[in-house]
CSV table of C-alpha atoms in Angstrom, one decimal:
chain,number,residue,atom,x,y,z
A,174,UNK,CA,16.3,38.1,146.5
A,175,UNK,CA,14.3,36.1,144.1
A,176,UNK,CA,13.0,37.1,141.6
A,177,UNK,CA,9.3,36.5,141.2
A,178,UNK,CA,7.7,34.0,138.3
A,179,UNK,CA,6.3,37.3,136.5
A,180,UNK,CA,9.1,38.5,136.5
A,181,UNK,CA,11.3,35.0,135.2
A,182,UNK,CA,7.7,34.1,132.7
A,183,UNK,CA,8.1,37.8,131.4
A,184,UNK,CA,12.3,37.6,130.8
A,185,UNK,CA,11.9,34.1,129.5
A,186,UNK,CA,9.7,34.9,127.4
A,187,UNK,CA,11.6,37.5,126.0
A,188,UNK,CA,14.5,35.2,125.3
A,189,UNK,CA,16.4,35.2,128.7
A,190,UNK,CA,17.6,31.9,128.7
A,191,UNK,CA,18.8,32.4,132.5
A,192,UNK,CA,14.9,33.1,132.8
A,193,UNK,CA,13.9,30.3,131.7
A,194,UNK,CA,16.2,28.1,133.3
A,195,UNK,CA,15.0,29.5,136.4
A,196,UNK,CA,12.0,28.4,136.3
A,197,UNK,CA,12.0,25.5,135.0
A,198,UNK,CA,14.6,24.3,137.8
A,199,UNK,CA,11.4,26.7,140.8
A,200,UNK,CA,8.7,24.5,138.9
A,201,UNK,CA,9.2,21.3,137.0
A,202,UNK,CA,8.6,18.6,139.8
A,203,UNK,CA,5.8,20.4,140.9
A,204,UNK,CA,4.7,20.1,137.0
A,205,UNK,CA,5.5,16.3,136.2
A,206,UNK,CA,3.9,15.3,140.1
A,207,UNK,CA,0.7,17.2,138.3
A,208,UNK,CA,1.3,15.1,135.0
A,209,UNK,CA,1.7,12.4,136.8
A,210,UNK,CA,-1.7,12.9,138.7
A,211,UNK,CA,-3.1,13.5,135.1
A,212,UNK,CA,-1.6,10.5,133.2
A,213,UNK,CA,-1.4,8.2,136.4
A,214,UNK,CA,1.5,6.7,134.4
A,215,UNK,CA,5.2,7.6,135.3
A,216,UNK,CA,6.8,7.3,131.5
A,217,UNK,CA,3.5,9.3,130.3
A,218,UNK,CA,3.8,12.1,132.6
A,219,UNK,CA,7.7,11.9,131.8
A,220,UNK,CA,6.6,12.2,128.7
A,221,UNK,CA,3.9,15.1,129.6
A,222,UNK,CA,6.3,17.2,131.1
A,223,UNK,CA,8.4,17.0,128.4
A,224,UNK,CA,6.1,17.6,125.7
A,225,UNK,CA,5.1,20.7,128.2
A,226,UNK,CA,9.0,21.4,128.0
A,227,UNK,CA,9.3,22.1,124.5
A,228,UNK,CA,6.4,24.2,124.3
A,229,UNK,CA,7.0,26.5,127.3
A,230,UNK,CA,9.1,29.3,125.2
A,231,UNK,CA,6.8,30.0,122.9
A,232,UNK,CA,4.1,29.1,125.1
A,233,UNK,CA,5.1,32.1,127.2
A,234,UNK,CA,4.7,34.3,124.9
A,235,UNK,CA,0.9,34.0,126.2
A,236,UNK,CA,1.4,34.7,129.6
A,237,UNK,CA,-0.4,38.0,130.5
A,238,UNK,CA,0.2,37.9,133.8
A,239,UNK,CA,-3.9,37.8,135.2
A,240,UNK,CA,-3.6,35.3,136.9
A,241,UNK,CA,-0.3,33.3,138.8
A,242,UNK,CA,2.5,31.8,137.4
A,243,UNK,CA,1.7,28.4,137.9
A,244,UNK,CA,-2.2,28.6,137.0
A,245,UNK,CA,-1.1,29.4,133.8
A,246,UNK,CA,2.0,27.0,133.9
A,247,UNK,CA,-1.6,24.4,135.3
A,248,UNK,CA,-3.7,25.3,132.2
A,249,UNK,CA,-0.4,25.1,129.8
A,250,UNK,CA,-0.2,21.2,131.8
A,251,UNK,CA,-4.3,19.7,131.1
A,252,UNK,CA,-4.4,21.5,127.6
A,253,UNK,CA,-1.3,18.9,126.6
A,254,UNK,CA,-2.5,16.6,128.2
A,255,UNK,CA,-5.6,16.5,126.0
A,256,UNK,CA,-3.8,17.4,123.1
A,257,UNK,CA,-1.9,13.9,123.7
A,258,UNK,CA,-5.1,12.0,123.9
A,259,UNK,CA,-6.4,14.1,120.7
A,260,UNK,CA,-3.5,12.4,119.3
A,261,UNK,CA,-3.6,9.2,121.2
A,262,UNK,CA,-6.9,8.8,119.9
A,263,UNK,CA,-6.6,9.4,116.8
A,264,UNK,CA,-3.9,7.7,116.1
A,265,UNK,CA,-5.6,4.3,117.3
A,266,UNK,CA,-8.4,5.2,115.7
A,267,UNK,CA,-6.3,5.0,111.9
A,268,UNK,CA,-5.0,2.2,113.7
A,269,UNK,CA,-8.1,0.4,114.4
A,270,UNK,CA,-8.8,1.4,110.4
A,271,UNK,CA,-6.4,0.5,109.4
A,272,UNK,CA,-7.0,-3.0,110.7
A,273,UNK,CA,-10.6,-3.2,109.4
A,274,UNK,CA,-9.0,-2.3,105.9
A,275,UNK,CA,-6.7,-5.2,105.8
A,276,UNK,CA,-8.7,-7.8,106.9
A,277,UNK,CA,-11.7,-7.0,104.3
A,278,UNK,CA,-8.6,-6.5,102.6
A,279,UNK,CA,-7.6,-10.4,103.0
A,280,UNK,CA,-11.2,-11.4,103.7
A,281,UNK,CA,-11.6,-10.3,99.0
A,282,UNK,CA,-8.9,-11.5,99.0
A,283,UNK,CA,-9.8,-15.2,99.6
A,284,UNK,CA,-13.0,-14.6,98.4
A,285,UNK,CA,-10.9,-14.2,94.8
A,286,UNK,CA,-8.8,-17.0,95.1
A,287,UNK,CA,-11.5,-19.5,95.9
A,288,UNK,CA,-13.2,-18.4,93.0
A,289,UNK,CA,-9.9,-18.6,90.8
A,290,UNK,CA,-9.9,-22.5,92.5
A,291,UNK,CA,-13.2,-23.2,91.9
A,292,UNK,CA,-13.1,-21.8,87.7
A,293,UNK,CA,-9.6,-23.8,87.3
A,294,UNK,CA,-11.3,-27.4,88.7
A,295,UNK,CA,-14.6,-26.7,87.1
A,296,UNK,CA,-12.7,-25.5,83.7
A,297,UNK,CA,-10.9,-29.0,84.1
A,298,UNK,CA,-13.9,-30.9,84.1
A,299,UNK,CA,-14.6,-29.6,80.5
A,300,UNK,CA,-14.3,-30.8,77.4
A,301,UNK,CA,-10.9,-30.0,75.7
A,302,UNK,CA,-12.1,-28.1,72.9
A,303,UNK,CA,-15.2,-26.5,75.3
A,304,UNK,CA,-12.2,-25.2,78.3
A,305,UNK,CA,-10.0,-24.1,74.6
A,306,UNK,CA,-12.6,-22.3,73.1
A,307,UNK,CA,-13.7,-20.4,76.0
A,308,UNK,CA,-9.6,-19.0,77.1
A,309,UNK,CA,-10.2,-18.2,73.4
A,310,UNK,CA,-13.1,-16.5,74.1
A,311,UNK,CA,-12.7,-15.5,77.8
A,312,UNK,CA,-9.4,-15.3,78.2
A,313,UNK,CA,-7.8,-14.0,74.4
A,314,UNK,CA,-10.7,-11.1,74.8
A,315,UNK,CA,-11.2,-12.0,70.7
A,316,UNK,CA,-14.2,-12.0,69.2
A,317,UNK,CA,-15.8,-15.2,68.4
A,318,UNK,CA,-14.8,-14.6,65.0
A,319,UNK,CA,-11.6,-14.2,65.3
A,320,UNK,CA,-12.2,-17.4,67.9
A,321,UNK,CA,-13.7,-19.6,65.0
A,322,UNK,CA,-10.8,-18.7,63.0
A,323,UNK,CA,-7.7,-19.5,65.1
A,324,UNK,CA,-9.4,-23.1,65.8
A,325,UNK,CA,-10.8,-23.9,62.0
A,326,UNK,CA,-14.4,-24.1,62.7
A,327,UNK,CA,-18.0,-21.9,62.1
A,328,UNK,CA,-18.9,-19.2,63.9
A,329,UNK,CA,-21.7,-20.6,65.1
A,330,UNK,CA,-19.8,-23.3,66.2
A,331,UNK,CA,-17.9,-20.7,69.0
A,332,UNK,CA,-21.5,-19.4,70.0
A,333,UNK,CA,-22.7,-23.0,70.3
A,334,UNK,CA,-19.3,-24.1,72.6
A,335,UNK,CA,-19.6,-20.9,74.8
A,336,UNK,CA,-22.8,-21.9,75.2
A,337,UNK,CA,-22.3,-25.1,76.3
A,338,UNK,CA,-18.9,-24.1,78.1
A,339,UNK,CA,-22.2,-21.7,80.2
A,340,UNK,CA,-24.5,-24.5,80.6
A,341,UNK,CA,-21.9,-27.1,82.4
A,342,UNK,CA,-20.8,-24.0,84.7
A,343,UNK,CA,-23.9,-23.5,85.7
A,344,UNK,CA,-24.9,-27.2,86.2
A,345,UNK,CA,-21.0,-27.8,88.5
A,346,UNK,CA,-22.3,-24.4,91.0
A,347,UNK,CA,-25.8,-26.4,90.9
A,348,UNK,CA,-24.5,-29.1,92.0
A,349,UNK,CA,-21.8,-27.7,94.3
A,350,UNK,CA,-24.9,-26.5,96.4
A,351,UNK,CA,-26.6,-29.7,96.9
């Protein structure tokens, strides 16, 4: 005498391993075939079937016998397939977002490198006294009074040199636009 699916499902839900094994052996091939029809790819069908088999012990607690066991099992399979698709879409979206971020980061890095290269070339075109004044004011974060003390010149000369640096950098940039 063969035990029916409902009885096996009830026993498996209560922790009966033999009942669970009997359900799996009875329905595994059918479940795999259904998963294959859902996914169309053997490897994905195998993964989906394994996911369902792993989740089945917990899911059996929700089986109430209102429908045939196979109908309920197909519903579990469909839900599992939907979950896999959602996870795959989320991973793909996250990967796309990461790719967009990386592209943006690289573009920003390239723009920064380009700006630094331009500034290095422009600074090299300045006279030594203008360059050292600019480096102390901009790079050393010193006040004009402190720069004047370091260079042994007046604050007015520091201000004039910085004005001259700005004027020459603008002229270099304007010349490049042409």
